[in-house]
Amino acid sequence: MSVIYSDYNVGAGLSKALEMTPEQVIETIKESGLRGRGGAGFPTGMKWEFARRAEGDERFIICNADEGEPGTFKDRELLRDMTPVLLEGMAIAAWAVGARRGFIYLRGEYRYLLPVVNGAIEEARRAGRLGSLKDGFEFDVEVTLGAGAYVCGEEMALIESLEGVRSGEYRNRPPYPVEKGFINMPTVVNNVETLIKAAKIMAHGSGWFRQYGTEKSTGTKLISVSGDVAQPGVYEIPFGMTIHELLKMVGGLGAKAVQVGGASGICIPSEEFSTRTIAFEDVPTGGSVIVFGPGRDMMEVLENFMEFFCDESCGYCTPCREGNVVLLETVRKIRSGQATRNDVDLALGLCSTMRLASKCGLGQSVPNPFESIMGHFGDEALARAGERR
Amino acid sequence: MAEMVNVRINGIETEVEKGTTILQLARKLNIYVPTLCAHPDLRQAGACRMCVVEVKGMRTLQSACSFPITSEMDIFTTTAKVRKVRRDILALLLKNHVGECQTCKRNGNCELQRLAAEFGLHDYLYGKRTERRYSVDDTGYAIVRDPDKCINCKRCVRTCSDIQAVGVLGTLYRGADTKVTTFMEKNIAETLCVNCGQCINRCPTGALTEKDATSAVWEALEDPNKHVVIQTAPAPRAAIGELFGLPAGTSMTKKMNTALRLMGFDRIFDTNTSADLTIMEEGTELLIKLKKVYIEGMSKDEAGLPGITSCSPGWIKWIEQFYPEYLPKLSTAKSPQQMFGALVKTYYAQKMGIDPANIVSVSLMPCTAKKFECERPEMRDSGYKDVDYVLTTRELGAMIKEAGIDLPNLPESEFDSPLGLGSGAGLIFGATGGVAEAAARTIWYIVTGENVPMKNLEVVPLRGFEGVKIATLPKIEKTAPGWEFMKGIVPKIAVAHGLANAKKLMDMLKAGELEDVFCIEVMACPGGCLGGGGQPQPTSPEIREARMKAIYEEDRHLPYRQSHENPYVHQLYEEFLGEPMGELSHKLLHTHYCRRSRRM
Ligand SMILES: Cc1cc2nc3c(=O)[nH]c(=O)nc-3n(C[C@H](O)[C@H](O)[C@H](O)COP(=O)(O)O)c2cc1C
Ligand code: SF4
Ligand code: SF4
Ligand code: SF4
Ligand code: SF4
Ligand code: FES
């Protein structure tokens, strides 16, 4: 079973798309049920349609290859092996939306992939898969290196970084990028995997794609598995797979908990392994799956995550700038045996504020790991601390 | 017609223009939404999140200040969720806020303090830092920064870059280390800061304040050997009432005179007197430039046209830094404050037989840049420091309160002579376009022998808050003897207020778009001095408009409306100065500028 690694003749998806009208392309993507693979799972066909309908003199396609979520490395592999298909996906999106220019926002640490990506761009231009693609339709792609901050993977911050503004400054949403994105023009931001899948869907049809996955989460998902497992690496799974099945596949049975979706994802304890599934409607993920073996101290894990967020918060808005520190202090207090139930409750209350009021997805998703890890392992840690006291 | 959208806010059905923000809608309906980073003069930031509201169907709360309404929606501004979030945000801000209200300049007029009171916070939910993280920067002559009181709202950053085109303030670091600071974290004195104080006016807290002069002035007042005189500029009169609960635009001139007497000032003078002198000097200088062009055939550029006004010290430092190539066009006339200072320790001292060493010359200004100006080494032409201390409107307000004086209920009293009479022309210096209007009144009179042909002498095209104004006066048809060369000329005057607008004007000048403009007036502050960096907080377009009205209203009722009519000005030239641009004038009333590097 494979979508990403299915047989594929480079150029097939693009040729099919160019035979259709942009509206038909959008319709096909909608029928496939494809949702964004960057994490948020926004329906891709709808995103393209919004951008097509928005007012603007120009339109842009941006491929988000910032891959900054801890424990994620699937886009790295895709870029290494499949940039030609990615470029096709971008060209298809451009045709659907009416864009002439595209950018690949490449994570700074992936600089070493530049020759591969640029080589693929050159090759695509020579082969007529970029450049003048059809009468009156031209599309070209350039690569920009990321600014090196986790928050730059967030689409608004990414656009600002492309424009050269300090990340996170001054932009608010709405308006969303599909209405006013890069230089205030309608812009589609899609993950690497999303765009590659779009190309394959054009080649093989939406029905082929829908045979995998669940009703609400169609197709497959690439996941990067790391942590206490026998075979870490990138896997392609159909949506709807249980955590238990997943652990079996990667040699991680016996785990204590699994963090799905990276630092900003949620933590699933062993009791729920056989009931919880990887799917947008259940446990969503941008691709990261971190497995914690029985010996792990989950409060230490949480402390690490919170340190990460304290470092990565851009500091622009109050809840995230100041809130992360309070959460980190709370975890440390627990670990040093000084926390009370009240401290934990306060922190959980603060989580709801951060989720409701932070300006961007970073601050809004910090409560995911905090609440889930604290919810499952907090009492035990408090009790342990109490014993020690 | 703008497109309209149906919305419901707290159950009230209404219609708004598409693109209206939720905050604008709420304000229109008198629904209170607390804010911290939003400011009516600044582009939206959506940073503090204090203004969040609930929008039905949306997963997260939305910041009202930055949310444009584009489709039908249902908004709730005070649900339990919303209130909890706002309390949390306040508690988070207070956690790292080091400072005690009792010893803070903003005590009683602080937006953070007010919100804490409104929300009835009775404990520090998330704790409270007690030790400082940073130190106070009081290296400058005008601006003091106390970053421990900063709440990262960035109003100052937006002010400095967007309104003033200076951009010395910015954000550094990330996460909890984020701090609003100066370029490369230098001391404010070593930056390109022009001391305009506009950042202070928009700071919600005590993180930005002016350098204190009140203690020094109290000390002088208490010293029996000192003769303490104060000159008062026009703009504070239209604003000081705000510090005593009166509406903006309440004219306080004569009550303020009484208060100053009660405080112990020996003489209370009017900066408008020297504003009239400024017009005589600057006007004469401009006419000399015109003669050079139209009689001697010099090029406009060589002659120094268009003449640029020089009475706003924030503007002076700005042009010295950013457009030094245009300094030759700048009038050499000092600002009214400094002309006044030079006269107090020469003319006035002689006339009264007082040793200038015993005179303490204080000025009441709407301006923080004047604190810097009076320290410039050039400003000692009397042989002493021409102006010893500059008080802002805010500082004087605080002193009046400390003295237990009930300003609003005082009887009125007049200025002292001989430097206590100014014309309406001097008075309108306080509003953007006012210097240009005052000059137009006098120059027109000198050239044509008649009053400027405008109803009530009001040169309306020069008035109002448009950022850049280019006004065309009527063609000069008739001339007084000696000014025949001006016949047929259509005078054009350009005006800018706020340094970002000044930049626009300078760029136009550079591009050769101001060929037939004679004269350019620039005031560093939005609205002119009435919006100065030493004026009461808060500030907004409406508040400045009210102050402007008060100034123009007062002008209408003054006995003299034109600088050249001021009998004291004539007396000054006769008894002391000689003639405008004459030798003594040159020594006392004019100055020179320095090219400053725009690099640091
Ligand atoms: C803090 C933060 C970091 C993110 N980093 C990435 C990233 O590295 N790669 C990515 O594709 N999306 C990332 N996203 C999600 C993007 O904002 C955006 O939703 C996504 O690129 C849209 O593409 P998709 O619809 O194809 O998923 C991030 C979001 C947040 C809040
Ligand atoms: S939520 Fe965090 S990362 Fe996002 S804008 Fe606010 S401070 Fe910056
Ligand atoms: S800034 Fe405001 S809250 Fe802070 S000490 Fe001053 S008055 Fe009090
Ligand atoms: S005083 Fe004026 S120039 Fe200086 S920092 Fe404030 S706004 Fe900028
Ligand atoms: S100094 Fe004042 S205006 Fe500037 S960010 Fe801090 S609190 Fe806001
Ligand atoms: S006032 Fe709206 S976010 Fe600060």
JSON list of C-alpha atoms in Angstrom, two decimals, chain B residues 169-240:
[
{"chain": "B", "resi": 169, "resn": "LEU", "atom": "CA", "xyz": [13.29, 51.73, 19.00]},
{"chain": "B", "resi": 170, "resn": "GLY", "atom": "CA", "xyz": [12.78, 48.08, 18.20]},
{"chain": "B", "resi": 171, "resn": "THR", "atom": "CA", "xyz": [12.41, 44.62, 19.66]},
{"chain": "B", "resi": 172, "resn": "LEU", "atom": "CA", "xyz": [15.26, 42.34, 20.51]},
{"chain": "B", "resi": 173, "resn": "TYR", "atom": "CA", "xyz": [15.43, 38.69, 21.53]},
{"chain": "B", "resi": 174, "resn": "ARG", "atom": "CA", "xyz": [12.63, 36.19, 21.71]},
{"chain": "B", "resi": 175, "resn": "GLY", "atom": "CA", "xyz": [10.20, 34.60, 24.09]},
{"chain": "B", "resi": 176, "resn": "ALA", "atom": "CA", "xyz": [10.30, 35.87, 27.65]},
{"chain": "B", "resi": 177, "resn": "ASP", "atom": "CA", "xyz": [13.55, 37.71, 26.89]},
{"chain": "B", "resi": 178, "resn": "THR", "atom": "CA", "xyz": [11.82, 39.87, 24.31]},
{"chain": "B", "resi": 179, "resn": "LYS", "atom": "CA", "xyz": [12.51, 43.48, 25.01]},
{"chain": "B", "resi": 180, "resn": "VAL", "atom": "CA", "xyz": [11.74, 46.78, 23.46]},
{"chain": "B", "resi": 181, "resn": "THR", "atom": "CA", "xyz": [14.96, 48.69, 23.35]},
{"chain": "B", "resi": 182, "resn": "THR", "atom": "CA", "xyz": [17.09, 51.09, 21.37]},
{"chain": "B", "resi": 183, "resn": "PHE", "atom": "CA", "xyz": [19.09, 50.33, 18.28]},
{"chain": "B", "resi": 184, "resn": "MET", "atom": "CA", "xyz": [21.94, 48.02, 19.33]},
{"chain": "B", "resi": 185, "resn": "GLU", "atom": "CA", "xyz": [20.84, 48.56, 22.94]},
{"chain": "B", "resi": 186, "resn": "LYS", "atom": "CA", "xyz": [22.72, 51.84, 23.12]},
{"chain": "B", "resi": 187, "resn": "ASN", "atom": "CA", "xyz": [22.02, 54.46, 25.71]},
{"chain": "B", "resi": 188, "resn": "ILE", "atom": "CA", "xyz": [19.34, 56.76, 24.41]},
{"chain": "B", "resi": 189, "resn": "ALA", "atom": "CA", "xyz": [21.77, 59.69, 24.38]},
{"chain": "B", "resi": 190, "resn": "GLU", "atom": "CA", "xyz": [23.96, 57.87, 21.87]},
{"chain": "B", "resi": 191, "resn": "THR", "atom": "CA", "xyz": [21.19, 57.07, 19.43]},
{"chain": "B", "resi": 192, "resn": "LEU", "atom": "CA", "xyz": [19.52, 58.97, 16.63]},
{"chain": "B", "resi": 193, "resn": "CYS", "atom": "CA", "xyz": [16.62, 59.76, 18.97]},
{"chain": "B", "resi": 194, "resn": "VAL", "atom": "CA", "xyz": [15.49, 63.33, 18.29]},
{"chain": "B", "resi": 195, "resn": "ASN", "atom": "CA", "xyz": [13.94, 63.72, 21.75]},
{"chain": "B", "resi": 196, "resn": "CYS", "atom": "CA", "xyz": [10.49, 64.42, 20.35]},
{"chain": "B", "resi": 197, "resn": "GLY", "atom": "CA", "xyz": [8.77, 62.51, 23.17]},
{"chain": "B", "resi": 198, "resn": "GLN", "atom": "CA", "xyz": [6.07, 61.13, 20.90]},
{"chain": "B", "resi": 199, "resn": "CYS", "atom": "CA", "xyz": [6.86, 57.67, 22.24]},
{"chain": "B", "resi": 200, "resn": "ILE", "atom": "CA", "xyz": [6.21, 58.95, 25.76]},
{"chain": "B", "resi": 201, "resn": "ASN", "atom": "CA", "xyz": [2.83, 60.30, 24.72]},
{"chain": "B", "resi": 202, "resn": "ARG", "atom": "CA", "xyz": [1.77, 56.91, 23.48]},
{"chain": "B", "resi": 203, "resn": "CYS", "atom": "CA", "xyz": [3.35, 54.69, 26.13]},
{"chain": "B", "resi": 204, "resn": "PRO", "atom": "CA", "xyz": [0.62, 53.19, 28.30]},
{"chain": "B", "resi": 205, "resn": "THR", "atom": "CA", "xyz": [2.93, 52.87, 31.31]},
{"chain": "B", "resi": 206, "resn": "GLY", "atom": "CA", "xyz": [5.75, 54.61, 33.10]},
{"chain": "B", "resi": 207, "resn": "ALA", "atom": "CA", "xyz": [8.38, 52.88, 30.96]},
{"chain": "B", "resi": 208, "resn": "LEU", "atom": "CA", "xyz": [8.97, 56.10, 29.03]},
{"chain": "B", "resi": 209, "resn": "THR", "atom": "CA", "xyz": [9.00, 59.47, 30.72]},
{"chain": "B", "resi": 210, "resn": "GLU", "atom": "CA", "xyz": [10.68, 62.84, 30.41]},
{"chain": "B", "resi": 211, "resn": "LYS", "atom": "CA", "xyz": [13.85, 63.83, 32.21]},
{"chain": "B", "resi": 212, "resn": "ASP", "atom": "CA", "xyz": [12.73, 65.54, 35.38]},
{"chain": "B", "resi": 213, "resn": "ALA", "atom": "CA", "xyz": [13.27, 69.26, 35.84]},
{"chain": "B", "resi": 214, "resn": "THR", "atom": "CA", "xyz": [10.78, 69.87, 38.60]},
{"chain": "B", "resi": 215, "resn": "SER", "atom": "CA", "xyz": [13.20, 69.43, 41.50]},
{"chain": "B", "resi": 216, "resn": "ALA", "atom": "CA", "xyz": [15.64, 71.93, 40.03]},
{"chain": "B", "resi": 217, "resn": "VAL", "atom": "CA", "xyz": [12.86, 74.44, 39.44]},
{"chain": "B", "resi": 218, "resn": "TRP", "atom": "CA", "xyz": [11.49, 74.03, 42.97]},
{"chain": "B", "resi": 219, "resn": "GLU", "atom": "CA", "xyz": [14.96, 74.61, 44.29]},
{"chain": "B", "resi": 220, "resn": "ALA", "atom": "CA", "xyz": [15.35, 77.80, 42.28]},
{"chain": "B", "resi": 221, "resn": "LEU", "atom": "CA", "xyz": [11.96, 79.03, 43.43]},
{"chain": "B", "resi": 222, "resn": "GLU", "atom": "CA", "xyz": [12.93, 78.51, 47.03]},
{"chain": "B", "resi": 223, "resn": "ASP", "atom": "CA", "xyz": [16.25, 80.31, 46.68]},
{"chain": "B", "resi": 224, "resn": "PRO", "atom": "CA", "xyz": [15.76, 83.93, 47.80]},
{"chain": "B", "resi": 225, "resn": "ASN", "atom": "CA", "xyz": [18.79, 85.09, 45.83]},
{"chain": "B", "resi": 226, "resn": "LYS", "atom": "CA", "xyz": [17.41, 83.91, 42.52]},
{"chain": "B", "resi": 227, "resn": "HIS", "atom": "CA", "xyz": [15.16, 85.87, 40.24]},
{"chain": "B", "resi": 228, "resn": "VAL", "atom": "CA", "xyz": [13.09, 83.18, 38.56]},
{"chain": "B", "resi": 229, "resn": "VAL", "atom": "CA", "xyz": [11.31, 84.03, 35.34]},
{"chain": "B", "resi": 230, "resn": "ILE", "atom": "CA", "xyz": [9.17, 81.70, 33.30]},
{"chain": "B", "resi": 231, "resn": "GLN", "atom": "CA", "xyz": [8.14, 81.96, 29.69]},
{"chain": "B", "resi": 232, "resn": "THR", "atom": "CA", "xyz": [5.13, 79.95, 28.69]},
{"chain": "B", "resi": 233, "resn": "ALA", "atom": "CA", "xyz": [4.56, 78.60, 25.22]},
{"chain": "B", "resi": 234, "resn": "PRO", "atom": "CA", "xyz": [1.10, 78.66, 23.63]},
{"chain": "B", "resi": 235, "resn": "ALA", "atom": "CA", "xyz": [0.39, 74.91, 23.38]},
{"chain": "B", "resi": 236, "resn": "PRO", "atom": "CA", "xyz": [0.47, 74.03, 27.11]},
{"chain": "B", "resi": 237, "resn": "ARG", "atom": "CA", "xyz": [-2.31, 76.53, 27.80]},
{"chain": "B", "resi": 238, "resn": "ALA", "atom": "CA", "xyz": [-4.69, 74.61, 25.59]},
{"chain": "B", "resi": 239, "resn": "ALA", "atom": "CA", "xyz": [-3.84, 71.29, 27.24]},
{"chain": "B", "resi": 240, "resn": "ILE", "atom": "CA", "xyz": [-2.89, 71.66, 30.91]}
]
